[in-house]
Each structure stands twice: as structure tokens, then as C-alpha cells.
mmCIF file of C-alpha atoms and ligand atoms in Angstrom:
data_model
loop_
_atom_site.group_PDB
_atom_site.id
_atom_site.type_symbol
_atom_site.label_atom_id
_atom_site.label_comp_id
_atom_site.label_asym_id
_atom_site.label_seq_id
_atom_site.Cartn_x
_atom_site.Cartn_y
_atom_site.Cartn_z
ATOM 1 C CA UNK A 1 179.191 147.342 -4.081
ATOM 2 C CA UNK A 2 176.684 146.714 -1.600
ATOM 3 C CA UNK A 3 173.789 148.622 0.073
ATOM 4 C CA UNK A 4 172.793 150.380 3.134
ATOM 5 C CA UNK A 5 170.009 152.662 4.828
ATOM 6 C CA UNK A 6 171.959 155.910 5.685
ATOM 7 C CA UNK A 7 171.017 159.369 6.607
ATOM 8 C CA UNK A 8 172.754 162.165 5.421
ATOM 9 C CA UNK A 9 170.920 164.537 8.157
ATOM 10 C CA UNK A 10 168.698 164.150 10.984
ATOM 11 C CA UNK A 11 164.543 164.761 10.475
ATOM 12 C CA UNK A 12 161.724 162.401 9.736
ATOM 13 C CA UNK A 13 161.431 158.869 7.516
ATOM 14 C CA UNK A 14 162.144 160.245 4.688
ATOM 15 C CA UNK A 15 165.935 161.220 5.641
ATOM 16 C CA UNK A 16 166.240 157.092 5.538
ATOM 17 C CA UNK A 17 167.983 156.579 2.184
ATOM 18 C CA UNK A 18 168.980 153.409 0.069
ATOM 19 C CA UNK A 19 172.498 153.987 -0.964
ATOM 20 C CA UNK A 20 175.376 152.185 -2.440
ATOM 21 C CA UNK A 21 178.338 151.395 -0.178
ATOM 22 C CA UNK A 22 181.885 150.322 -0.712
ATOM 23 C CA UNK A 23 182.472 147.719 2.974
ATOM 24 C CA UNK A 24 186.079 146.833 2.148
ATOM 25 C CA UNK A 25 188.155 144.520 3.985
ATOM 26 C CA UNK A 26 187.931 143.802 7.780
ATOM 27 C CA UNK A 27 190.462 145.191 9.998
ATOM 28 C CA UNK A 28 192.239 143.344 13.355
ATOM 29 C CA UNK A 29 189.835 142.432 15.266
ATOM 30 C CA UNK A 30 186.876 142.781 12.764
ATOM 31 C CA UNK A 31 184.996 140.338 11.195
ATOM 32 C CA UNK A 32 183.037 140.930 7.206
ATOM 33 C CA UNK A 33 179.530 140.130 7.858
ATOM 34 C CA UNK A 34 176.941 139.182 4.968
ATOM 35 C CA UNK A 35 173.361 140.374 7.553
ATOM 36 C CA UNK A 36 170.340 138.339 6.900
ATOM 37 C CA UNK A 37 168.356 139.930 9.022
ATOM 38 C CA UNK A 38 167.965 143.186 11.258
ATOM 39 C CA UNK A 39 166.018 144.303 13.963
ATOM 40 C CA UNK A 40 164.121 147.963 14.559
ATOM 41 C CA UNK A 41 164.157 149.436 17.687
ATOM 42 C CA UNK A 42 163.030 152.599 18.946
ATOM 43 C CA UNK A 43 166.460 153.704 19.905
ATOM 44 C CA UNK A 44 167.391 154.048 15.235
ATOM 45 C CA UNK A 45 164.596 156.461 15.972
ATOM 46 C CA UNK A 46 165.825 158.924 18.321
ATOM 47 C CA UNK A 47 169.295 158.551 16.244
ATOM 48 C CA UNK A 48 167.248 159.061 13.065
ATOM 49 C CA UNK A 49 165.731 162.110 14.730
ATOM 50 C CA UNK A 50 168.706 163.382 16.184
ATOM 51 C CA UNK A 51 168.056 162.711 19.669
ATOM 52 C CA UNK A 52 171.142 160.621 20.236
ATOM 53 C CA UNK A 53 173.634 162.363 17.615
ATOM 54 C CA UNK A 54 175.282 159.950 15.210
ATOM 55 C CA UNK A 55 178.927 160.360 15.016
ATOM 56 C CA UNK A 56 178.758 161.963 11.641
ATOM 57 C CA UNK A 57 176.950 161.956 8.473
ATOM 58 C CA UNK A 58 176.341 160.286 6.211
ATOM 59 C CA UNK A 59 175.550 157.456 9.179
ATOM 60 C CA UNK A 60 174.426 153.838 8.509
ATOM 61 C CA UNK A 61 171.302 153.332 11.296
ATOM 62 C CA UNK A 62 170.359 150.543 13.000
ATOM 63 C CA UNK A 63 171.532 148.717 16.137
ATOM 64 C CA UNK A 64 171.244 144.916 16.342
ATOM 65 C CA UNK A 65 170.871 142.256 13.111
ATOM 66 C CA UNK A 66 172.707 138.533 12.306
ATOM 67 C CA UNK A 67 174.173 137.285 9.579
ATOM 68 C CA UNK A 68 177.253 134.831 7.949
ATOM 69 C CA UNK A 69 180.936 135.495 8.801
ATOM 70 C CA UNK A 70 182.424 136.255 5.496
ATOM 71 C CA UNK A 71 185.723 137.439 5.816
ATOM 72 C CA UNK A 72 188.155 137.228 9.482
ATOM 73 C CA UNK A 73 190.223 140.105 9.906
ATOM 74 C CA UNK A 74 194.028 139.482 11.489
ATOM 75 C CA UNK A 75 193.480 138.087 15.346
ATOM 76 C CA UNK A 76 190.466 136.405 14.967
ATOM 77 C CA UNK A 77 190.614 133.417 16.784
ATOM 78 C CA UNK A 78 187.076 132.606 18.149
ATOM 79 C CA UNK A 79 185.164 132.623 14.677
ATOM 80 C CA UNK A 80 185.202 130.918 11.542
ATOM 81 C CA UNK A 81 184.117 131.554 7.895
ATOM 82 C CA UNK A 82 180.682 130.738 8.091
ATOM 83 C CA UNK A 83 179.347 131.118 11.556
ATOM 84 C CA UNK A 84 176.244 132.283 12.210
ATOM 85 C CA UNK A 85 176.256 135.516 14.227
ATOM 86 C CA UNK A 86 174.240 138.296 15.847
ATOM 87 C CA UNK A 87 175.267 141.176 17.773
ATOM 88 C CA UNK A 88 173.352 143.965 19.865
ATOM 89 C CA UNK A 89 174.164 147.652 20.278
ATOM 90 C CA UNK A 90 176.620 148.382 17.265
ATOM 91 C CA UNK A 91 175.142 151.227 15.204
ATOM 92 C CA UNK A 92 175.648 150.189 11.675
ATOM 93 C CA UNK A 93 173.149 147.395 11.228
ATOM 94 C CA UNK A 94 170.409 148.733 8.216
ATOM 95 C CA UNK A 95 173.097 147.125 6.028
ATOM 96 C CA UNK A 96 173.478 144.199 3.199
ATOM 97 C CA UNK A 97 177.034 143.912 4.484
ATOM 98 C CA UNK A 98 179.166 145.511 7.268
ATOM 99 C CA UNK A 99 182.656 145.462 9.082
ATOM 100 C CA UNK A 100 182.504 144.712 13.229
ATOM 101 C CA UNK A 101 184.659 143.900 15.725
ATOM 102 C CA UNK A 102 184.328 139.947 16.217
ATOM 103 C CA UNK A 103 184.404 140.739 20.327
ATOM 104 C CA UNK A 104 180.877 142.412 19.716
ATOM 105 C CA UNK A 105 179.837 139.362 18.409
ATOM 106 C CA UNK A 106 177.343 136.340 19.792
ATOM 107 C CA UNK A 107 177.319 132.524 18.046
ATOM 108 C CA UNK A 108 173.630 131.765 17.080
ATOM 109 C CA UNK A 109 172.454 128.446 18.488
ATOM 110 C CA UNK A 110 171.535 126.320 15.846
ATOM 111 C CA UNK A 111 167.491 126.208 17.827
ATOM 112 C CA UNK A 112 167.185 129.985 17.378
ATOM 113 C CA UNK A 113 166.719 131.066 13.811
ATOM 114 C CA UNK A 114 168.311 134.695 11.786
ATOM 115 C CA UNK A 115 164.759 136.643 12.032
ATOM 116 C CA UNK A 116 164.468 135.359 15.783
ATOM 117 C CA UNK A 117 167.902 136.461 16.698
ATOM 118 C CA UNK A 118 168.193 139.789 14.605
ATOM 119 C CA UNK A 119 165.465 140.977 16.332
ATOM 120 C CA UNK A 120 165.671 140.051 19.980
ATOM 121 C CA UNK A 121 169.168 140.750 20.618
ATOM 122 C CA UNK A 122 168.646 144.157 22.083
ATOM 123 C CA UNK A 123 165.329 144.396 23.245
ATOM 124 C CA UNK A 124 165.998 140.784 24.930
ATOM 125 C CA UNK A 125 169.602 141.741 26.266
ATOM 126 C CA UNK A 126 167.210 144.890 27.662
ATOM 127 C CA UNK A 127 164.428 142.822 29.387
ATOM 128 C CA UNK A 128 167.593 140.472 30.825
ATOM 129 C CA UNK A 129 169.397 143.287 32.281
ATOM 130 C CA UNK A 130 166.327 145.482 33.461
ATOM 131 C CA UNK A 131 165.024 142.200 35.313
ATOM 132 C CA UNK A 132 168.449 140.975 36.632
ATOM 133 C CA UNK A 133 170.626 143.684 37.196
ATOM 134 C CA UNK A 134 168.798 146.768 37.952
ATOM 135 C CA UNK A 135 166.217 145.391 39.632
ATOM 136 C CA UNK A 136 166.518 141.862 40.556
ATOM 137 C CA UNK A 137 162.721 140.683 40.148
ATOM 138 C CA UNK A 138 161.456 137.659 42.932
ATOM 139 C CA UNK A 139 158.929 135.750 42.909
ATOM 140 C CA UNK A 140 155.683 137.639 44.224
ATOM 141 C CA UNK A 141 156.770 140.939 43.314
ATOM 142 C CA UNK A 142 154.357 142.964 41.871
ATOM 143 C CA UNK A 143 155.704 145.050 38.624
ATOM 144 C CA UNK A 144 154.703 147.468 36.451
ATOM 145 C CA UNK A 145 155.431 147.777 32.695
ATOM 146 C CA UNK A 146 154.750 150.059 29.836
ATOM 147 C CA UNK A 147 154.175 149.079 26.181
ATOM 148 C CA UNK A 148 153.858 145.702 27.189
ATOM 149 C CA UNK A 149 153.007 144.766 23.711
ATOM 150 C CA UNK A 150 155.980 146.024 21.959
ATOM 151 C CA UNK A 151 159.674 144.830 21.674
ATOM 152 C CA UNK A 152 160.763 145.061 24.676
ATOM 153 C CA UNK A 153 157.701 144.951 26.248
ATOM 154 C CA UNK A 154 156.583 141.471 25.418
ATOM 155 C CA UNK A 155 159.938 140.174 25.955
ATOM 156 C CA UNK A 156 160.037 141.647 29.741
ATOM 157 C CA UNK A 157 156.718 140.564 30.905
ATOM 158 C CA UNK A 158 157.092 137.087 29.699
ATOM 159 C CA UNK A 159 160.519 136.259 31.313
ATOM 160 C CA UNK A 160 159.069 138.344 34.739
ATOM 161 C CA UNK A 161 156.489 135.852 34.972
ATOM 162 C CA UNK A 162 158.494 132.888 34.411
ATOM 163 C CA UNK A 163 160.459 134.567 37.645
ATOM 164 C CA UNK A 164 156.627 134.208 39.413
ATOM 165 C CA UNK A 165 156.278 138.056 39.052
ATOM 166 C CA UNK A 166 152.903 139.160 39.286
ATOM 167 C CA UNK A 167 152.443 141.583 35.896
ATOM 168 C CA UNK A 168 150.646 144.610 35.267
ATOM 169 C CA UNK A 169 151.194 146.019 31.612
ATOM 170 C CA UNK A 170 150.475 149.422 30.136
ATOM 171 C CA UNK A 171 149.296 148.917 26.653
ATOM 172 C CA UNK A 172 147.896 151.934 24.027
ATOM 173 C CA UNK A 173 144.677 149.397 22.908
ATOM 174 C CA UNK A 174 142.235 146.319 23.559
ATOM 175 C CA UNK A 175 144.186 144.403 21.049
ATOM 176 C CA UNK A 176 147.342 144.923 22.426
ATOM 177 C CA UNK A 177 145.863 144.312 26.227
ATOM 178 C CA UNK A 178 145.170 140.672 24.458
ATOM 179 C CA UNK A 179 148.617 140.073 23.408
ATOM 180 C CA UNK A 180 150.204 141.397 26.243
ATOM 181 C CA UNK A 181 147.528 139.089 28.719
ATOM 182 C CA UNK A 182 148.608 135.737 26.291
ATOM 183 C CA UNK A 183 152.210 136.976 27.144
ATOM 184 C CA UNK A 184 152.971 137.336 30.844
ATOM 185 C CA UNK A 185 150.721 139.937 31.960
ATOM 186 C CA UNK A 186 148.372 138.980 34.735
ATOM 187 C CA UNK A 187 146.805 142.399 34.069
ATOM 188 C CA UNK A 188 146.211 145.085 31.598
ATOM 189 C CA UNK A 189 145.807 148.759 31.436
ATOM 190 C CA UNK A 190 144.676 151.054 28.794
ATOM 191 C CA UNK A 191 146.246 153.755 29.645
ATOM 192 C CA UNK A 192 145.674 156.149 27.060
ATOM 193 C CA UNK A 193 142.343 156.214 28.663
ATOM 194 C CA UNK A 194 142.401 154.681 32.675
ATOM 195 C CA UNK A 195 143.435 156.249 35.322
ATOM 196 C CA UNK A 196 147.179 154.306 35.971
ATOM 197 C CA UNK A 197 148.167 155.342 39.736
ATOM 198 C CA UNK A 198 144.421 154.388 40.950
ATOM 199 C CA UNK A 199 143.710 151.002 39.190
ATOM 200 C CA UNK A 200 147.741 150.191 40.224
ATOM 201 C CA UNK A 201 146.358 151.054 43.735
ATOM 202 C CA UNK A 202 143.283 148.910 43.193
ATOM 203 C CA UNK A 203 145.463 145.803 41.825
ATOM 204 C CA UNK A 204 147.792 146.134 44.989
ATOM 205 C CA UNK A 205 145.530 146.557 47.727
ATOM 206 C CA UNK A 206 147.059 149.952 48.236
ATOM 207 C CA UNK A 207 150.287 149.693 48.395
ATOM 208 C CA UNK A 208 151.502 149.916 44.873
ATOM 209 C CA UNK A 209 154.168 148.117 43.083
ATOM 210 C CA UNK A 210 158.143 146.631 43.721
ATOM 211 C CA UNK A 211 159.436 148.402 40.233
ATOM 212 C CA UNK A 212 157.928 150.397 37.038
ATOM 213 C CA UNK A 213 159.855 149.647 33.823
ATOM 214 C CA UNK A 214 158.695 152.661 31.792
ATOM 215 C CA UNK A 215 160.283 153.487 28.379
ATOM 216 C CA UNK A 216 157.332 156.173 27.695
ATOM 217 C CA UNK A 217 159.813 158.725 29.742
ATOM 218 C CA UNK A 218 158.649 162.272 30.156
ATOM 219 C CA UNK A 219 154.927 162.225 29.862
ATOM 220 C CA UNK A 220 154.682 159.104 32.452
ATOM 221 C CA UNK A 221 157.094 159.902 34.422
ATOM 222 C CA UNK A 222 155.278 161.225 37.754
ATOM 223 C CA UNK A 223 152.037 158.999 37.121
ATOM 224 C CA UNK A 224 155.225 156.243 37.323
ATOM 225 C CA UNK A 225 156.676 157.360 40.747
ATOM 226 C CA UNK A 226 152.848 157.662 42.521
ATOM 227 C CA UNK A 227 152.597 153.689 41.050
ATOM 228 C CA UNK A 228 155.236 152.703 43.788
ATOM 229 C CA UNK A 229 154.984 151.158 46.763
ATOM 230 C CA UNK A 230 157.786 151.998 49.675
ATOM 231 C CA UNK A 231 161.443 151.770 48.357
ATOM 232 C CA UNK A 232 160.468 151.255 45.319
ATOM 233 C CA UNK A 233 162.342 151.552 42.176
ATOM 234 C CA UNK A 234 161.679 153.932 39.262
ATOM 235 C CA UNK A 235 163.375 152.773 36.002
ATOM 236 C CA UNK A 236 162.916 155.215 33.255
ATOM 237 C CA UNK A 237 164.535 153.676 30.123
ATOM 238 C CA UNK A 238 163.396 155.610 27.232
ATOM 239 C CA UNK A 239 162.055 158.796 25.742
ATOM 240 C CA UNK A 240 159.836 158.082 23.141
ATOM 241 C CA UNK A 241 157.343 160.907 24.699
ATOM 242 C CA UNK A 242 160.805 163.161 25.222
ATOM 243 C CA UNK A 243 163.204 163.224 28.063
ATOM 244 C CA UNK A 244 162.395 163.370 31.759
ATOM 245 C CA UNK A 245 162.407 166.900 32.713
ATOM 246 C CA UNK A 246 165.378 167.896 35.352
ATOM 247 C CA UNK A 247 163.403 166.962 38.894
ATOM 248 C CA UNK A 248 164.666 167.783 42.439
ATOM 249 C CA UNK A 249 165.330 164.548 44.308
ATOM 250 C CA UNK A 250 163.398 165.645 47.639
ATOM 251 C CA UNK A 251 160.826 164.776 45.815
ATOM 252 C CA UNK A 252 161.340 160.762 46.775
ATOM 253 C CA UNK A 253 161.302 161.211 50.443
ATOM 254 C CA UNK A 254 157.401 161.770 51.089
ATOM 255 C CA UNK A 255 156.480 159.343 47.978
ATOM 256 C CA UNK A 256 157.999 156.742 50.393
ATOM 257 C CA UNK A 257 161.721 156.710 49.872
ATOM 258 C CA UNK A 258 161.856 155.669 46.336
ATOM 259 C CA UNK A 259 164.529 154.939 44.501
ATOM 260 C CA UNK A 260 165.099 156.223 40.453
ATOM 261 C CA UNK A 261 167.873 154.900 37.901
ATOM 262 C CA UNK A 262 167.892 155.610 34.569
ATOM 263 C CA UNK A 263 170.289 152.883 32.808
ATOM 264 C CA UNK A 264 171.112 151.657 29.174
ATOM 265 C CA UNK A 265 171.732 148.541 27.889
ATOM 266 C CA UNK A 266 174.905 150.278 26.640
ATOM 267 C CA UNK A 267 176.590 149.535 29.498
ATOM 268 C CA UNK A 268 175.373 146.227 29.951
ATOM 269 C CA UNK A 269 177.270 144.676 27.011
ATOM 270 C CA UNK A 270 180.202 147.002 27.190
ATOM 271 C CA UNK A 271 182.430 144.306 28.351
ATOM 272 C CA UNK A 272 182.652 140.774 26.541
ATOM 273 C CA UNK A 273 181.817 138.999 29.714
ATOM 274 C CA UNK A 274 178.497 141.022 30.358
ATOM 275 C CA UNK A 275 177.319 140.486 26.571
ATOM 276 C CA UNK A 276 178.034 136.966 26.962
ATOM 277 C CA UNK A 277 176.441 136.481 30.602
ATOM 278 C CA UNK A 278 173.342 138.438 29.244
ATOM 279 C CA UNK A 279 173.417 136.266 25.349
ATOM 280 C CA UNK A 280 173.508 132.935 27.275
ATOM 281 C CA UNK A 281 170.772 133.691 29.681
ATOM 282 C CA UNK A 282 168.495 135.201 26.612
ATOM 283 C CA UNK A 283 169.570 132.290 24.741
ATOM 284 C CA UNK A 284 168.448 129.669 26.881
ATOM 285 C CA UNK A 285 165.026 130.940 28.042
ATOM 286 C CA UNK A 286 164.182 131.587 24.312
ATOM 287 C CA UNK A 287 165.409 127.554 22.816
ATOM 288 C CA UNK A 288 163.182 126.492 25.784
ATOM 289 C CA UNK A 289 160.325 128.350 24.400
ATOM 290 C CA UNK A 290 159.881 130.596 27.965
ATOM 291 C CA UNK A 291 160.568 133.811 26.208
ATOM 292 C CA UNK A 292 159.177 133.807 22.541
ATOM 293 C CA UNK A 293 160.474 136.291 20.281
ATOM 294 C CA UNK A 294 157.466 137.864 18.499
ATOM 295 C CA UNK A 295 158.412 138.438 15.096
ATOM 296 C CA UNK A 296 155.126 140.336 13.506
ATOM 297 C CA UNK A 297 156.560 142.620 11.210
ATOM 298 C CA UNK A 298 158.510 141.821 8.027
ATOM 299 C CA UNK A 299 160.068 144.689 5.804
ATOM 300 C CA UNK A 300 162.408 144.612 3.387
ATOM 301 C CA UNK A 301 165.122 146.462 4.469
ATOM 302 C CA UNK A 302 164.810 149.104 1.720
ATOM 303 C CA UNK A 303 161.519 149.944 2.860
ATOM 304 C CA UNK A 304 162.888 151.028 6.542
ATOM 305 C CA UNK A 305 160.824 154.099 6.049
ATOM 306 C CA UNK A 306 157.515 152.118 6.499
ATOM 307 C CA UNK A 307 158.978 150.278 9.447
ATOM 308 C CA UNK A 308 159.887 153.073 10.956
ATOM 309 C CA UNK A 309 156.652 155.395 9.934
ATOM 310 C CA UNK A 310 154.777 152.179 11.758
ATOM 311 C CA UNK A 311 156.589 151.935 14.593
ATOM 312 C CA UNK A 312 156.394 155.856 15.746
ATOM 313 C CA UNK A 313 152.401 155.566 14.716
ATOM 314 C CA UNK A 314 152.292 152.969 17.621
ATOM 315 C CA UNK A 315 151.182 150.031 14.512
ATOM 316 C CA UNK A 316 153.824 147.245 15.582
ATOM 317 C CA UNK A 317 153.647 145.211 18.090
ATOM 318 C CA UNK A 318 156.503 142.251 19.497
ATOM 319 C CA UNK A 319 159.394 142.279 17.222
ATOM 320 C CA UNK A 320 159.944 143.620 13.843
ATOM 321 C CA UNK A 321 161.975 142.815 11.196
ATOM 322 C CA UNK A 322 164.326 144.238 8.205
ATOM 323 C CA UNK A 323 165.766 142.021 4.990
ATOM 324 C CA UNK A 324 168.108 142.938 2.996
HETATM 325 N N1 NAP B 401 167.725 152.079 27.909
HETATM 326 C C1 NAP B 401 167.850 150.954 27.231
HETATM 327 O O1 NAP B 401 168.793 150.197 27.440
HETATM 328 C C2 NAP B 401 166.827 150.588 26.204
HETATM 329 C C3 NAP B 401 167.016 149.483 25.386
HETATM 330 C C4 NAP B 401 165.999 149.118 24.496
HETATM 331 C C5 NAP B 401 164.848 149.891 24.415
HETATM 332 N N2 NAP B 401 164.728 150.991 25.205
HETATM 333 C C6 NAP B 401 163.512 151.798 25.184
HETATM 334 O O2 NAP B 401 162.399 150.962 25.392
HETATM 335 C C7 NAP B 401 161.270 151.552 24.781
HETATM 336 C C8 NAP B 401 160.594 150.519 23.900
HETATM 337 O O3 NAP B 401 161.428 150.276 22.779
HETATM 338 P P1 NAP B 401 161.015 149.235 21.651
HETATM 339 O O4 NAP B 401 162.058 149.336 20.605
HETATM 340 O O5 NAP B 401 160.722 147.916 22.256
HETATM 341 O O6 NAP B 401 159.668 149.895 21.069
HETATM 342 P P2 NAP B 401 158.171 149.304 21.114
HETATM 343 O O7 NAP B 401 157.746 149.219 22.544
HETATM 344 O O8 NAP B 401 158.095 148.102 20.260
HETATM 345 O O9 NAP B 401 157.343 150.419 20.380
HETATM 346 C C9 NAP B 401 156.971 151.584 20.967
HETATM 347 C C10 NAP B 401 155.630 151.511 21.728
HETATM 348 O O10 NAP B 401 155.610 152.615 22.643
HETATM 349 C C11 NAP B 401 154.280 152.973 22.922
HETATM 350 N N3 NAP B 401 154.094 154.419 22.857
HETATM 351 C C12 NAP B 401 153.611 155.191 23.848
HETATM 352 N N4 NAP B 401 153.549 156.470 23.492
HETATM 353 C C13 NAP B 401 154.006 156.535 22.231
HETATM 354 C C14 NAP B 401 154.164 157.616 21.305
HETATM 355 N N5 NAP B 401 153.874 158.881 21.618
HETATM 356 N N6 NAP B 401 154.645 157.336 20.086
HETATM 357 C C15 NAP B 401 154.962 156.074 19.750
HETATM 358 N N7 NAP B 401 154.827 155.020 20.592
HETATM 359 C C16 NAP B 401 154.344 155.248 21.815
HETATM 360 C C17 NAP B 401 153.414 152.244 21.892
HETATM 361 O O11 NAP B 401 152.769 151.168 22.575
HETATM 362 P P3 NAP B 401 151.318 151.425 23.224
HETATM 363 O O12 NAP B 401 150.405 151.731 22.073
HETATM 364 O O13 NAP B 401 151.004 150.167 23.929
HETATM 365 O O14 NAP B 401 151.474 152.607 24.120
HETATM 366 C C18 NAP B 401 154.405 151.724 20.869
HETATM 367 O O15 NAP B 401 153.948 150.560 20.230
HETATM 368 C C19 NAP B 401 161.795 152.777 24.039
HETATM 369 O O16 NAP B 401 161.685 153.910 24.868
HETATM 370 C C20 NAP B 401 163.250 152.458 23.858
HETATM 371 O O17 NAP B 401 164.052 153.583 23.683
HETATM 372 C C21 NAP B 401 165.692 151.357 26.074
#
């Protein structure tokens, strides 16, 4: 018998339980996995809230986490007993053990410890793919980011200035503006209580900026678009204010031809050759110490209620992170 946090029905914190759980033995293709660490992201939230519908209850939350290989299920050729692993994107993770398919997992470099890796695989696999693949960021361009002190956040404006990107990050507080400055941000906003669109205009000499990464969603959406410059590109990436209202796409033309995407890393590691191209890359800038993982928040995984309770109350900044 082992344990797990599960919900038996969506609602607030207090729908995260601590129950006992039979894992069994792994199947073809799957791997037994003792976790040593998890990660929290905003998205065990939404599927906490019911937002993004779990499959069916009772559901084990959570989305990234590492841990030992325990057990090899029949075909698994690429791992041992042993390994160190972490994985991204497989709901499942708020557990003391677990069953996954060994082609959604990533070999931990022996540089990068359990804590570092449980908790950067998906918001760094995010800030890899948002500055790569949906909008390639060069050097001089001028971006925009929201909750620049937060997971993803602090992960993304780090790695877009090592690309030479000049930063401007969104962050709910003076302390946070602090971390998000020692971090890759060449400049800060408060904007809980600036005026966004005209000190983006005053930063750019007018003309606005290359790309807005905003996971806010529906309450910064428009304040987002008028931060563009020409052909610019909109990248709305979360919902943690509620979706983006349904919008007519004229819209674009007269605020200069813009461009609007709204993509998920879900697709970004849905083959084994995209998780791996995006892992190595994440690896690499992190063992050189370009992109530091920010681990400042430690829970015990029982206590995912707190974590969770903290995270919504917009308490945590960087990367938290869950033992079991
Ligand atoms: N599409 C994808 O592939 C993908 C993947 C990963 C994450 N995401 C999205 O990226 C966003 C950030 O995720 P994360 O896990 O790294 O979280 P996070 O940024 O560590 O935490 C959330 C932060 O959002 C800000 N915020 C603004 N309004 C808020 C409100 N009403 N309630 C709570 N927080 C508020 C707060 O920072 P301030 O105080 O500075 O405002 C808060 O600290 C989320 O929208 C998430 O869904 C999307």
C-alpha cells in the first residue's frame, strides 16, 4: 500500500485528499516509479477545479515529479532498475509511487538534482517551447512577460536573456519586481497598479514589443494585444484569471496585423523526439547554471492543500515543491 493526493470531485483545496493506493505491477511499456519529488503547477489547479476535466474520479493530480525506476514492465529496453527519472505532462504525479509509460520518461543528469528536476520539467519544457517554437526569440527583441516571478515566469525570462532579449516582466509586487530584475528582466512592472500598454510604450519608444507571453488569460488579454508592436505575436498560455472570451479576428488588422496562438506544452512533448529535443536543451542551460531552477517552496506532499491554497493566493514565487 502506498499513498496518493486524489480528488474524488472537483471544488476548492480541500477536495485534495491523502488516500491509500494499491500501484500494482507495471504493464508493457510502463515503468514502477518510487517519486522523490513533485512539482506544482498551476495547470493541477484548473484540473483540481474542474477547468480541465480529469478523466474520472477518484483522479490522482499532479503533472510533472522524478523519482527511482523500481520495477520494468515487458519491452523496456532504454531503462534500468535504478535510474533516475523525471517526466513532464503525465497527470498522476501527487503520488509516493506510480505506473508510466517508460517513453514519457527523461534520464536525470547526474549535475541536476530530484527537487531541481521535479519541479522544472514542465514549466522549463514551457519556457523552451514558448521561446523556440512559437516564437523564436533573437537577440534585440523586445518581449513581454507576465508573472515573471513565478514558475514559469522566472524560468522564461532568464533563458530570453541569455538569447540577448531585452525583458520586460509583469509582476503582482515590489518583491517580486526584485526577483524577477536578479533573473532576466531588464524591467519591471507592477501591474496590479501601472498602467501596462503606456509604460510598454514608454520602454519601446513607441512601438511596443516582438511577443507577450501572458498566462494571466482573460483579464489581460486586450491590455496584451495594445502591448504589440506591428506583426506581433500574442501568446495566451493560461487562464488563471479565466478563459479568453470568444473575440472576432478583425480585430488584429488595425492593431497592426498581429498575430495570436494559443498553444500547450501538450503538444510539445507528444512525440518522444520533441520531449527529448526540448529535455536536452532544458538540461543543458540549467547544468551550466544559465537557467536556475528556483526551488522556494517545500511541502510535504500530504500537505498539497497549503501548496496549492499558496499558490492561487499569489504567495509562491520560482518553483515549488511536493515530498512524499
Ligand atoms: N500552455 C502551457 O503549455 C502551459 C504550461 C505551463 C504553464 N502554463 C500557464 O502558465 C501560467 C503560470 O503557471 P505557473 O505554474 O508557473 O504559475 P506561477 O506563475 O508560479 O503562479 C501564478 C502567478 O500568477 C500570477 N497571478 C496573476 N493573477 C492571479 C490570480 N488572480 N490568482 C493567482 N495568481 C495570479 C501571480 O503572480 P503575480 O503576483 O506576479 O501576478 C502568481 O504568483 C499559468 O497560467 C499556467 O496555466 C501554461
Amino acid at each position: 500500500m502506498t499513498h496518493a493526493i486524489r480528488i474524488h470531485q472537483s471544488g476548492g483545496p480541500e477536495v485534495l485528499q491523502w488516500d491509500s493506493i494499491k500501484v500494482g505491477s507495471p504493464g508493457p511499456g510502463q515503468v514502477r516509479l518510487r517519486q522523490s519529488a513533485c512539482g506544482l503547477n498551476f495547470i493541477d489547479i484548473y484540473m483540481r477545479q474542474g477547468i480541465y476535466p480529469v478523466a474520472q474520479f477518484p483522479a490522482v493530480l499532479g503533472m510533472e515529479a522524478a523519482g527511482v525506476v523500481e520495477e520494468l514492465g515487458d519491452g523496456v529496453n532504454e531503462l534500468a532498475i535504478g535510474d533516475r527519472v523525471a517526466y513532464p505532462m503525465v497527470v498522476g504525479a501527487y503520488a509516493e509511487e506510480r505506473l508510466i509509460d517508460a517513453e514519457r520518461l527523461v534520464k536525470i543528469p547526474p549535475a541536476i538534482d530530484d527537487k531541481t528536476a521535479a519541479s522544472m520539467m514542465l514549466k522549463g519544457l514551457t519556457a523552451h517551447y514558448l521561446l523556440f517554437r512559437t516564437y523564436p526569440v533573437k537577440s534585440g527583441d523586445t518581449i513581454l512577460v507576465y508573472a515573471a516571478s513565478g514558475g514559469v515566469g522566472l524560468m522564461l525570462c532568464q533563458w530570453a536573456k541569455h538569447l540577448g532579449a531585452n525583458v520586460i516582466g509583469c509582476v503582482g509586487s515590489p518583491q517580486k519586481a526584485d526577483l524577477a530584475l536578479a533573473n532576466g528582466c531588464d524591467h519591471a512592472v507592477l501591474y496590479k497598479q501601472e498602467n501596462v500598454v503606456e509604460r510598454v510604450r514608454q520602454l519601446t519608444g513607441g512601438e511596443g514589443v516582438a511577443v507577450v507571453y501572458d498566462g494571466i488569460g482573460q483579464q489581460t488579454f486586450e491590455t496584451s494585444l495594445d502591448c504589440l508592436r506591428p506583426f506581433g505575436m500574442m501568446v495566451t498560455f493560461g487562464n488563471i484569471t479565466g478563459q479568453v472570451e470568444p473575440f472576432s479576428p478583425k480585430i488584429l488588422a488595425p492593431k497592426g496585423s498581429l498575430y495570436v496562438t494559443r498553444p500547450t506544452l501538450a503538444t510539445h512533448v507528444a512525440t518522444r523526439q520533441l520531449l527529448l529535443e526540448g529535455a536536452e536543451r532544458l538540461f543543458d542551460v540549467v547544468s551550466r547554471g544559465i537557467v536556475k531552477n528556483h526551488v522556494n517552496q517545500r511541502y510535504a506532499l500530504k500537505d498539497t492543500a497549503s501548496a496549492q491554497r499558496d499558490m492561487e493566493a499569489r504567495n509562491t514565487t520560482g518553483s515549488t515543491v511536493l515530498i512524499p
